[in-house]
Amino acid sequence: MRRRSGIALTLILFFLLSLLSASQLSYLDPSLPVAERVEDLMLRMTLEEKIGQMNQYLGLSFLEREDQKSADQMLSQLRQGLIGSFLMVADLREANRLQEIAKQSRLKIPPLNAIDAIHGHCLYYGATVYPTCIGMASSFNTDLVEKIHAATARELRATGYHWAFFPYLSVSRDPRWGRVGENFGEDPLLVSEMAAACVRGLQGDDYASPGRVLACAKVLLGDGQSINGLNLAPMDVSERTLYEIFLPPAKACVDAGARTFMVAHNEINGIPCHSNAWLLTGLLREQWGFAGYTISDWGDIERLVDGHKVAVDQKAAVRMAVSAGVDVHMHGSDFVEPLAELVREGAISEGRIDRTVRAVLGDKFKLGLFEDPYVDERKGGEILGCEDHIEMALEMGRQSIVLLKNDGPVLPLSRNLKSLLVTGPLADSNALVGDWVHAQPDKNIVTVLEGIEALVSNQMKVEYFNCGNLLEITDQSIDTAAAKARLVDAVVLVVGGNDNRSDESWELRFDRPNRSGGENVARSSLGLVGRQLDLVRAVQATGTPLVVVLVNGRPLAIEWIAENVAAIVEAWQPGMQGGKAVAEVLFGEYSPSGRLPITIPRGVGHLLSFYNYRPTTYLRKYKYGKTGPLFEFGHGLSYTTFEYRELQVSRELSGGGPVNVSVEVRNTGDVASDEIVLLFVNDVVSSVTTPVRKLKSFKRIHLEPGEQKRVHFRLSTDQLALYDVNMRRVVEPGVFEVMVGDLRGEFELESPPLR
Ligand code: BGC
């Protein structure tokens, strides 16, 4: 009897002690340093709970839409502390709800919420939708890109997200690929600078400060030059191309402090990225010093089994991926268990797991989620789509537009026109918001027609003719458009493509009818889809002044249009304010200033077609038709003229000898305009072949009529390096040619080679 009461006393004592210690759990004490809190928490975690931090799941509503059983399973895992993060949480209410449920778990570890925020927080209802990345790249305005991403981070945080699956850092070398619009073009320097600006904007100096989020640079490494233009298809590129073209943007994101990286769907030269230890560990961590964590892309650990066929089953795939350096598994139930088994069997060390868990938990502490994981519903409403952000969307819309051709000049259109016909399948369409956008309130999106009407309909008669969707243009609608064109002073014809994956029902669907681009929509031809070209031909044949406006996410092979239509405006996907921006350009309220960040080829037979080609690329010509691109990288017209003068190139002999290049740029027309000054360099004779020109720097300036500015560039010798025959990065002596505008200069690096 005495013994029993002794046991009871011990139990009561133990219970009281554990209550006391629960209220004193060090990891819940915000006054302690993060590292200490992390270690304290990790000591309390089971292996499964640790692996739970590497386990990401799709948000509740998306799962429920798929099936209730998986949604219930997910909730049960969350209550057991086996889920570390979510992707695609539907909204802030769901974000709060998931945080509440996580609090029911033993250790109450808050989840991180991630979402694709490709050109704004666009998968969220009411958010600001900026132009897509190919348009942002056309602005060459990294400052504005950084500001836009700081604004996006504010919208994300206000709605319960902590992690943006962005920036995309692929170099788009094949326009058949549907994701060109999500990327910053074909030049490694431009992509690097844009992607780094996004990282700075999203994360700020410290991603833990208010209104900032973790950036997830993606993807490592691909996928802009697959063997057939299809998404996920193998990349088969030389080591030289990897180092010269595809790796620099990833390195730039590491240098900009990107906290996380997403691994690419594709294989490179026979090795799936998800099992590529050289890439994810050797290069990323050991050589480049990356200290954050990586996440697999959708279905990609599983794809090691059923796609790439390098693993016999999921357990083998998990082993390969985690050993190679994949830290977090994006969505799916088959991860925690196999990984726990692998650790118990000694195939993967617990230390390997701890490395990731330390980093993930550290972020949750830094972001303050243990103290307050919830968001205030009112705050979200105030920040989403607020005036400042919409103004930035409009400004980027303007700067992203590229004037491809303007013979006559047809543009800008006069405000004294009596009548204007606006037609084409994309004239009054939301396609101008691009891919990765959920259905948005109609009132938030200004179509081209709406932009034109708002600007000039009180001055002229603006007639709209709906000629049917992309694939619905008929003989009859073509005839009617042409008949109407004969009766007006000018026609604005909006054609192109539609990458938008959402419709009014809020379903996100890759296979949405009329979707001609975007993720998973590659093309084997690059002309206008459907009967759009017939429509253009018919309207052009009327002789009425015609402006073709292109709304599209990838270069379109528009050879006939380029040869026959006097005025062509490449609007890309100019975002929610895009219609207003296009209208301002058409009527001269804004002088176009964008430059192509990607070459527009004549057709699929001309691929690959990029500006930084090697010297023998075009020594021979195609037998039939023209050789060379339709519009090359860097092309873009304005309503004014700029004169480039007095190019000065000089070596600084002190301090390693950087090269100073400067040029006088003068606005010789009578319209104020921005000008993008591009500096290209050609290593004239080198031990290995080098491109005929490579972009080395760029600056965007504004010039009033008659104004001139001297633009200065400073090139370090390192920027002149090449990979030699042994793939060593060296700077070789000799003559380098410098190209700015229509001017050329040169300088010489003396022997012996400088490092
Ligand atoms: C895409 C990624 C994206 C992920 C999550 C994948 O299909 O390739 O870019 O981040 O889905 O939405």
PDB file of C-alpha atoms in Angstrom, residues 111-343:
ATOM      1  CA  PRO A 111       3.959  25.789 -40.858  1.00  0.00           C
ATOM      2  CA  LEU A 112       5.516  28.003 -43.534  1.00  0.00           C
ATOM      3  CA  ASN A 113       3.143  28.860 -46.377  1.00  0.00           C
ATOM      4  CA  ALA A 114       4.556  29.025 -49.883  1.00  0.00           C
ATOM      5  CA  ILE A 115       3.041  30.065 -53.189  1.00  0.00           C
ATOM      6  CA  ASP A 116       4.090  30.839 -56.724  1.00  0.00           C
ATOM      7  CA  ALA A 117       4.287  34.612 -56.997  1.00  0.00           C
ATOM      8  CA  ILE A 118       5.574  34.843 -60.524  1.00  0.00           C
ATOM      9  CA  HIS A 119       4.647  38.417 -61.405  1.00  0.00           C
ATOM     10  CA  GLY A 120       2.960  39.521 -58.247  1.00  0.00           C
ATOM     11  CA  HIS A 121       0.901  37.588 -55.709  1.00  0.00           C
ATOM     12  CA  CYS A 122      -1.310  36.730 -58.672  1.00  0.00           C
ATOM     13  CA  LEU A 123      -2.727  33.423 -57.499  1.00  0.00           C
ATOM     14  CA  TYR A 124      -4.553  35.443 -54.847  1.00  0.00           C
ATOM     15  CA  TYR A 125      -7.897  37.095 -55.489  1.00  0.00           C
ATOM     16  CA  GLY A 126      -7.558  40.860 -55.533  1.00  0.00           C
ATOM     17  CA  ALA A 127      -3.760  40.956 -55.620  1.00  0.00           C
ATOM     18  CA  THR A 128      -1.705  43.207 -57.880  1.00  0.00           C
ATOM     19  CA  VAL A 129      -0.895  41.551 -61.192  1.00  0.00           C
ATOM     20  CA  TYR A 130       2.242  42.972 -62.759  1.00  0.00           C
ATOM     21  CA  PRO A 131       3.441  42.345 -66.326  1.00  0.00           C
ATOM     22  CA  THR A 132       4.919  38.881 -66.737  1.00  0.00           C
ATOM     23  CA  CYS A 133       8.659  38.445 -66.466  1.00  0.00           C
ATOM     24  CA  ILE A 134       9.439  38.610 -70.164  1.00  0.00           C
ATOM     25  CA  GLY A 135       7.848  42.075 -70.145  1.00  0.00           C
ATOM     26  CA  MET A 136       9.636  43.114 -66.966  1.00  0.00           C
ATOM     27  CA  ALA A 137      12.882  42.037 -68.613  1.00  0.00           C
ATOM     28  CA  SER A 138      12.090  44.283 -71.605  1.00  0.00           C
ATOM     29  CA  SER A 139      12.189  47.276 -69.270  1.00  0.00           C
ATOM     30  CA  PHE A 140      15.780  46.516 -68.274  1.00  0.00           C
ATOM     31  CA  ASN A 141      14.717  48.309 -65.091  1.00  0.00           C
ATOM     32  CA  THR A 142      16.077  46.302 -62.181  1.00  0.00           C
ATOM     33  CA  ASP A 143      15.211  49.054 -59.661  1.00  0.00           C
ATOM     34  CA  LEU A 144      11.534  48.882 -60.535  1.00  0.00           C
ATOM     35  CA  VAL A 145      11.655  45.083 -60.543  1.00  0.00           C
ATOM     36  CA  GLU A 146      13.087  45.175 -57.031  1.00  0.00           C
ATOM     37  CA  LYS A 147      10.362  47.572 -55.853  1.00  0.00           C
ATOM     38  CA  ILE A 148       7.662  45.418 -57.434  1.00  0.00           C
ATOM     39  CA  HIS A 149       8.943  42.386 -55.572  1.00  0.00           C
ATOM     40  CA  ALA A 150       9.091  44.271 -52.298  1.00  0.00           C
ATOM     41  CA  ALA A 151       5.433  45.152 -52.896  1.00  0.00           C
ATOM     42  CA  THR A 152       4.682  41.525 -53.741  1.00  0.00           C
ATOM     43  CA  ALA A 153       6.332  40.444 -50.500  1.00  0.00           C
ATOM     44  CA  ARG A 154       4.070  42.846 -48.585  1.00  0.00           C
ATOM     45  CA  GLU A 155       0.989  41.360 -50.251  1.00  0.00           C
ATOM     46  CA  LEU A 156       2.217  37.843 -49.495  1.00  0.00           C
ATOM     47  CA  ARG A 157       2.901  38.482 -45.809  1.00  0.00           C
ATOM     48  CA  ALA A 158      -0.365  40.322 -45.334  1.00  0.00           C
ATOM     49  CA  THR A 159      -2.216  37.256 -46.553  1.00  0.00           C
ATOM     50  CA  GLY A 160      -0.366  34.621 -44.545  1.00  0.00           C
ATOM     51  CA  TYR A 161       2.413  33.501 -46.912  1.00  0.00           C
ATOM     52  CA  HIS A 162       6.082  33.460 -45.995  1.00  0.00           C
ATOM     53  CA  TRP A 163       7.740  31.924 -48.988  1.00  0.00           C
ATOM     54  CA  ALA A 164       7.588  32.916 -52.673  1.00  0.00           C
ATOM     55  CA  PHE A 165       8.402  30.331 -55.317  1.00  0.00           C
ATOM     56  CA  PHE A 166      10.257  32.939 -57.307  1.00  0.00           C
ATOM     57  CA  PRO A 167      12.409  34.213 -59.046  1.00  0.00           C
ATOM     58  CA  TYR A 168      12.520  31.987 -62.078  1.00  0.00           C
ATOM     59  CA  LEU A 169      16.081  32.039 -63.358  1.00  0.00           C
ATOM     60  CA  SER A 170      16.030  29.949 -66.500  1.00  0.00           C
ATOM     61  CA  VAL A 171      17.615  31.321 -69.612  1.00  0.00           C
ATOM     62  CA  SER A 172      15.027  30.952 -72.376  1.00  0.00           C
ATOM     63  CA  ARG A 173      16.758  29.794 -75.500  1.00  0.00           C
ATOM     64  CA  ASP A 174      13.872  27.974 -77.120  1.00  0.00           C
ATOM     65  CA  PRO A 175      10.608  29.861 -77.639  1.00  0.00           C
ATOM     66  CA  ARG A 176       8.694  26.634 -78.243  1.00  0.00           C
ATOM     67  CA  TRP A 177       8.837  26.245 -74.477  1.00  0.00           C
ATOM     68  CA  GLY A 178       5.628  27.499 -72.882  1.00  0.00           C
ATOM     69  CA  ARG A 179       7.295  29.097 -69.871  1.00  0.00           C
ATOM     70  CA  VAL A 180       9.243  31.801 -71.684  1.00  0.00           C
ATOM     71  CA  GLY A 181       6.814  34.412 -70.324  1.00  0.00           C
ATOM     72  CA  GLU A 182       7.713  33.406 -66.755  1.00  0.00           C
ATOM     73  CA  ASN A 183      11.385  34.078 -67.360  1.00  0.00           C
ATOM     74  CA  PHE A 184      13.615  37.037 -68.094  1.00  0.00           C
ATOM     75  CA  GLY A 185      14.779  36.193 -71.591  1.00  0.00           C
ATOM     76  CA  GLU A 186      17.811  34.771 -73.334  1.00  0.00           C
ATOM     77  CA  ASP A 187      20.736  36.690 -71.924  1.00  0.00           C
ATOM     78  CA  PRO A 188      22.500  35.305 -68.840  1.00  0.00           C
ATOM     79  CA  LEU A 189      23.483  38.740 -67.547  1.00  0.00           C
ATOM     80  CA  LEU A 190      19.985  40.186 -67.905  1.00  0.00           C
ATOM     81  CA  VAL A 191      18.410  37.107 -66.298  1.00  0.00           C
ATOM     82  CA  SER A 192      20.976  37.269 -63.478  1.00  0.00           C
ATOM     83  CA  GLU A 193      20.373  40.934 -62.741  1.00  0.00           C
ATOM     84  CA  MET A 194      16.596  40.588 -62.915  1.00  0.00           C
ATOM     85  CA  ALA A 195      16.525  37.471 -60.742  1.00  0.00           C
ATOM     86  CA  ALA A 196      18.862  39.042 -58.166  1.00  0.00           C
ATOM     87  CA  ALA A 197      16.647  42.148 -58.076  1.00  0.00           C
ATOM     88  CA  CYS A 198      13.654  39.898 -57.334  1.00  0.00           C
ATOM     89  CA  VAL A 199      15.528  38.211 -54.486  1.00  0.00           C
ATOM     90  CA  ARG A 200      16.464  41.599 -53.016  1.00  0.00           C
ATOM     91  CA  GLY A 201      12.893  42.814 -53.360  1.00  0.00           C
ATOM     92  CA  LEU A 202      11.309  39.750 -51.783  1.00  0.00           C
ATOM     93  CA  GLN A 203      13.786  39.253 -48.964  1.00  0.00           C
ATOM     94  CA  GLY A 204      15.087  42.773 -48.364  1.00  0.00           C
ATOM     95  CA  ASP A 205      18.261  42.978 -46.316  1.00  0.00           C
ATOM     96  CA  ASP A 206      16.730  40.529 -43.870  1.00  0.00           C
ATOM     97  CA  TYR A 207      13.881  38.246 -44.816  1.00  0.00           C
ATOM     98  CA  ALA A 208      12.855  38.155 -41.179  1.00  0.00           C
ATOM     99  CA  SER A 209      11.879  41.806 -41.152  1.00  0.00           C
ATOM    100  CA  PRO A 210       8.205  42.795 -41.480  1.00  0.00           C
ATOM    101  CA  GLY A 211       6.699  42.531 -44.929  1.00  0.00           C
ATOM    102  CA  ARG A 212       9.458  40.328 -46.353  1.00  0.00           C
ATOM    103  CA  VAL A 213       9.376  36.704 -47.438  1.00  0.00           C
ATOM    104  CA  LEU A 214      11.789  33.914 -48.273  1.00  0.00           C
ATOM    105  CA  ALA A 215      12.667  33.793 -51.949  1.00  0.00           C
ATOM    106  CA  CYS A 216      12.876  30.470 -53.740  1.00  0.00           C
ATOM    107  CA  ALA A 217      15.076  30.804 -56.795  1.00  0.00           C
ATOM    108  CA  LYS A 218      14.024  28.284 -59.372  1.00  0.00           C
ATOM    109  CA  VAL A 219      14.991  26.102 -60.949  1.00  0.00           C
ATOM    110  CA  LEU A 220      18.274  24.374 -60.438  1.00  0.00           C
ATOM    111  CA  LEU A 221      18.954  23.815 -63.242  1.00  0.00           C
ATOM    112  CA  GLY A 222      17.108  24.103 -66.472  1.00  0.00           C
ATOM    113  CA  ASP A 223      14.912  24.318 -68.293  1.00  0.00           C
ATOM    114  CA  GLY A 224      15.071  26.856 -71.048  1.00  0.00           C
ATOM    115  CA  GLN A 225      16.659  24.668 -73.678  1.00  0.00           C
ATOM    116  CA  SER A 226      15.207  21.207 -73.542  1.00  0.00           C
ATOM    117  CA  ILE A 227      15.902  18.867 -76.416  1.00  0.00           C
ATOM    118  CA  ASN A 228      12.462  19.448 -77.979  1.00  0.00           C
ATOM    119  CA  GLY A 229      11.071  22.584 -76.363  1.00  0.00           C
ATOM    120  CA  LEU A 230       8.765  20.570 -74.112  1.00  0.00           C
ATOM    121  CA  ASN A 231       8.532  21.258 -70.403  1.00  0.00           C
ATOM    122  CA  LEU A 232      10.300  18.598 -68.266  1.00  0.00           C
ATOM    123  CA  ALA A 233      12.156  17.175 -71.276  1.00  0.00           C
ATOM    124  CA  PRO A 234      15.908  16.517 -70.951  1.00  0.00           C
ATOM    125  CA  MET A 235      18.458  19.267 -71.310  1.00  0.00           C
ATOM    126  CA  ASP A 236      21.444  18.035 -73.250  1.00  0.00           C
ATOM    127  CA  VAL A 237      23.947  20.860 -73.246  1.00  0.00           C
ATOM    128  CA  SER A 238      27.694  21.069 -73.071  1.00  0.00           C
ATOM    129  CA  GLU A 239      29.547  21.846 -69.882  1.00  0.00           C
ATOM    130  CA  ARG A 240      30.588  25.085 -71.579  1.00  0.00           C
ATOM    131  CA  THR A 241      26.977  26.107 -72.241  1.00  0.00           C
ATOM    132  CA  LEU A 242      26.070  25.252 -68.658  1.00  0.00           C
ATOM    133  CA  TYR A 243      28.821  27.450 -67.277  1.00  0.00           C
ATOM    134  CA  GLU A 244      28.440  30.292 -69.753  1.00  0.00           C
ATOM    135  CA  ILE A 245      24.677  30.453 -70.074  1.00  0.00           C
ATOM    136  CA  PHE A 246      22.689  28.564 -67.484  1.00  0.00           C
ATOM    137  CA  LEU A 247      24.692  28.722 -64.249  1.00  0.00           C
ATOM    138  CA  PRO A 248      25.355  32.486 -63.905  1.00  0.00           C
ATOM    139  CA  PRO A 249      21.759  33.403 -62.899  1.00  0.00           C
ATOM    140  CA  ALA A 250      21.768  30.695 -60.217  1.00  0.00           C
ATOM    141  CA  LYS A 251      25.063  31.980 -58.869  1.00  0.00           C
ATOM    142  CA  ALA A 252      23.685  35.532 -58.932  1.00  0.00           C
ATOM    143  CA  CYS A 253      20.744  34.381 -56.785  1.00  0.00           C
ATOM    144  CA  VAL A 254      23.097  32.750 -54.286  1.00  0.00           C
ATOM    145  CA  ASP A 255      25.105  35.977 -54.152  1.00  0.00           C
ATOM    146  CA  ALA A 256      21.912  37.992 -53.659  1.00  0.00           C
ATOM    147  CA  GLY A 257      21.157  35.799 -50.633  1.00  0.00           C
ATOM    148  CA  ALA A 258      18.288  33.661 -51.967  1.00  0.00           C
ATOM    149  CA  ARG A 259      17.307  31.592 -48.960  1.00  0.00           C
ATOM    150  CA  THR A 260      15.923  28.646 -50.896  1.00  0.00           C
ATOM    151  CA  PHE A 261      16.212  26.994 -54.302  1.00  0.00           C
ATOM    152  CA  MET A 262      13.790  24.771 -56.193  1.00  0.00           C
ATOM    153  CA  VAL A 263      15.190  21.815 -58.076  1.00  0.00           C
ATOM    154  CA  ALA A 264      14.370  21.436 -61.780  1.00  0.00           C
ATOM    155  CA  HIS A 265      11.985  18.853 -63.229  1.00  0.00           C
ATOM    156  CA  ASN A 266      14.429  17.995 -65.980  1.00  0.00           C
ATOM    157  CA  GLU A 267      17.585  15.977 -66.299  1.00  0.00           C
ATOM    158  CA  ILE A 268      20.822  17.511 -67.519  1.00  0.00           C
ATOM    159  CA  ASN A 269      23.129  15.420 -69.656  1.00  0.00           C
ATOM    160  CA  GLY A 270      21.684  12.171 -68.351  1.00  0.00           C
ATOM    161  CA  ILE A 271      21.392  13.065 -64.669  1.00  0.00           C
ATOM    162  CA  PRO A 272      18.043  14.106 -63.219  1.00  0.00           C
ATOM    163  CA  CYS A 273      18.500  17.325 -61.280  1.00  0.00           C
ATOM    164  CA  HIS A 274      16.775  15.736 -58.277  1.00  0.00           C
ATOM    165  CA  SER A 275      19.523  13.143 -57.968  1.00  0.00           C
ATOM    166  CA  ASN A 276      22.385  15.372 -58.993  1.00  0.00           C
ATOM    167  CA  ALA A 277      24.773  15.594 -56.043  1.00  0.00           C
ATOM    168  CA  TRP A 278      27.291  17.594 -58.064  1.00  0.00           C
ATOM    169  CA  LEU A 279      24.692  20.291 -58.696  1.00  0.00           C
ATOM    170  CA  LEU A 280      22.842  20.399 -55.370  1.00  0.00           C
ATOM    171  CA  THR A 281      25.736  19.806 -53.028  1.00  0.00           C
ATOM    172  CA  GLY A 282      29.101  20.079 -54.777  1.00  0.00           C
ATOM    173  CA  LEU A 283      28.396  23.271 -56.679  1.00  0.00           C
ATOM    174  CA  LEU A 284      25.583  24.921 -54.734  1.00  0.00           C
ATOM    175  CA  ARG A 285      26.724  24.315 -51.158  1.00  0.00           C
ATOM    176  CA  GLU A 286      30.386  23.492 -51.261  1.00  0.00           C
ATOM    177  CA  GLN A 287      31.557  25.760 -54.062  1.00  0.00           C
ATOM    178  CA  TRP A 288      29.067  28.608 -53.884  1.00  0.00           C
ATOM    179  CA  GLY A 289      28.521  28.523 -50.114  1.00  0.00           C
ATOM    180  CA  PHE A 290      24.716  28.298 -50.163  1.00  0.00           C
ATOM    181  CA  ALA A 291      23.473  27.747 -46.602  1.00  0.00           C
ATOM    182  CA  GLY A 292      19.703  27.643 -47.104  1.00  0.00           C
ATOM    183  CA  TYR A 293      17.574  24.742 -48.266  1.00  0.00           C
ATOM    184  CA  THR A 294      16.294  23.290 -51.509  1.00  0.00           C
ATOM    185  CA  ILE A 295      12.840  22.032 -52.355  1.00  0.00           C
ATOM    186  CA  SER A 296      11.867  19.444 -54.923  1.00  0.00           C
ATOM    187  CA  ASP A 297       9.504  20.515 -57.680  1.00  0.00           C
ATOM    188  CA  TRP A 298       6.049  19.016 -58.104  1.00  0.00           C
ATOM    189  CA  GLY A 299       6.139  15.225 -58.364  1.00  0.00           C
ATOM    190  CA  ASP A 300       9.843  15.153 -59.057  1.00  0.00           C
ATOM    191  CA  ILE A 301      11.102  12.761 -56.387  1.00  0.00           C
ATOM    192  CA  GLU A 302       8.393  10.388 -57.580  1.00  0.00           C
ATOM    193  CA  ARG A 303       9.479  11.089 -61.158  1.00  0.00           C
ATOM    194  CA  LEU A 304      12.892   9.554 -60.415  1.00  0.00           C
ATOM    195  CA  VAL A 305      10.930   6.297 -60.415  1.00  0.00           C
ATOM    196  CA  ASP A 306       8.207   6.698 -63.008  1.00  0.00           C
ATOM    197  CA  GLY A 307       9.727   9.353 -65.262  1.00  0.00           C
ATOM    198  CA  HIS A 308      13.509   9.273 -65.314  1.00  0.00           C
ATOM    199  CA  LYS A 309      13.617   5.614 -64.300  1.00  0.00           C
ATOM    200  CA  VAL A 310      16.716   5.867 -62.163  1.00  0.00           C
ATOM    201  CA  ALA A 311      15.132   4.566 -58.961  1.00  0.00           C
ATOM    202  CA  VAL A 312      13.261   1.302 -58.456  1.00  0.00           C
ATOM    203  CA  ASP A 313      10.772   2.642 -55.944  1.00  0.00           C
ATOM    204  CA  GLN A 314       9.868   5.687 -53.898  1.00  0.00           C
ATOM    205  CA  LYS A 315      12.193   4.740 -51.062  1.00  0.00           C
ATOM    206  CA  ALA A 316      15.145   4.522 -53.443  1.00  0.00           C
ATOM    207  CA  ALA A 317      14.083   7.836 -54.982  1.00  0.00           C
ATOM    208  CA  VAL A 318      13.887   9.538 -51.580  1.00  0.00           C
ATOM    209  CA  ARG A 319      17.318   8.187 -50.754  1.00  0.00           C
ATOM    210  CA  MET A 320      18.789   9.478 -54.013  1.00  0.00           C
ATOM    211  CA  ALA A 321      17.174  12.886 -53.724  1.00  0.00           C
ATOM    212  CA  VAL A 322      17.979  13.554 -50.072  1.00  0.00           C
ATOM    213  CA  SER A 323      21.525  12.240 -50.462  1.00  0.00           C
ATOM    214  CA  ALA A 324      22.028  14.473 -53.484  1.00  0.00           C
ATOM    215  CA  GLY A 325      20.859  17.536 -51.554  1.00  0.00           C
ATOM    216  CA  VAL A 326      17.083  17.877 -51.838  1.00  0.00           C
ATOM    217  CA  ASP A 327      15.867  19.209 -48.489  1.00  0.00           C
ATOM    218  CA  VAL A 328      12.107  19.631 -48.673  1.00  0.00           C
ATOM    219  CA  HIS A 329       9.638  17.422 -50.510  1.00  0.00           C
ATOM    220  CA  MET A 330       6.970  19.351 -52.381  1.00  0.00           C
ATOM    221  CA  HIS A 331       3.637  17.699 -51.725  1.00  0.00           C
ATOM    222  CA  GLY A 332       2.732  14.082 -51.277  1.00  0.00           C
ATOM    223  CA  SER A 333       2.137  11.483 -48.617  1.00  0.00           C
ATOM    224  CA  ASP A 334       5.005   9.183 -49.507  1.00  0.00           C
ATOM    225  CA  PHE A 335       7.971  10.907 -47.949  1.00  0.00           C
ATOM    226  CA  VAL A 336       8.091  10.913 -44.132  1.00  0.00           C
ATOM    227  CA  GLU A 337       7.901   7.163 -43.732  1.00  0.00           C
ATOM    228  CA  PRO A 338      10.478   6.104 -46.331  1.00  0.00           C
ATOM    229  CA  LEU A 339      12.902   8.753 -45.135  1.00  0.00           C
ATOM    230  CA  ALA A 340      12.492   7.729 -41.489  1.00  0.00           C
ATOM    231  CA  GLU A 341      13.153   4.121 -42.502  1.00  0.00           C
ATOM    232  CA  LEU A 342      16.270   5.152 -44.411  1.00  0.00           C
ATOM    233  CA  VAL A 343      17.599   6.967 -41.360  1.00  0.00           C
TER     234      VAL A 343
END
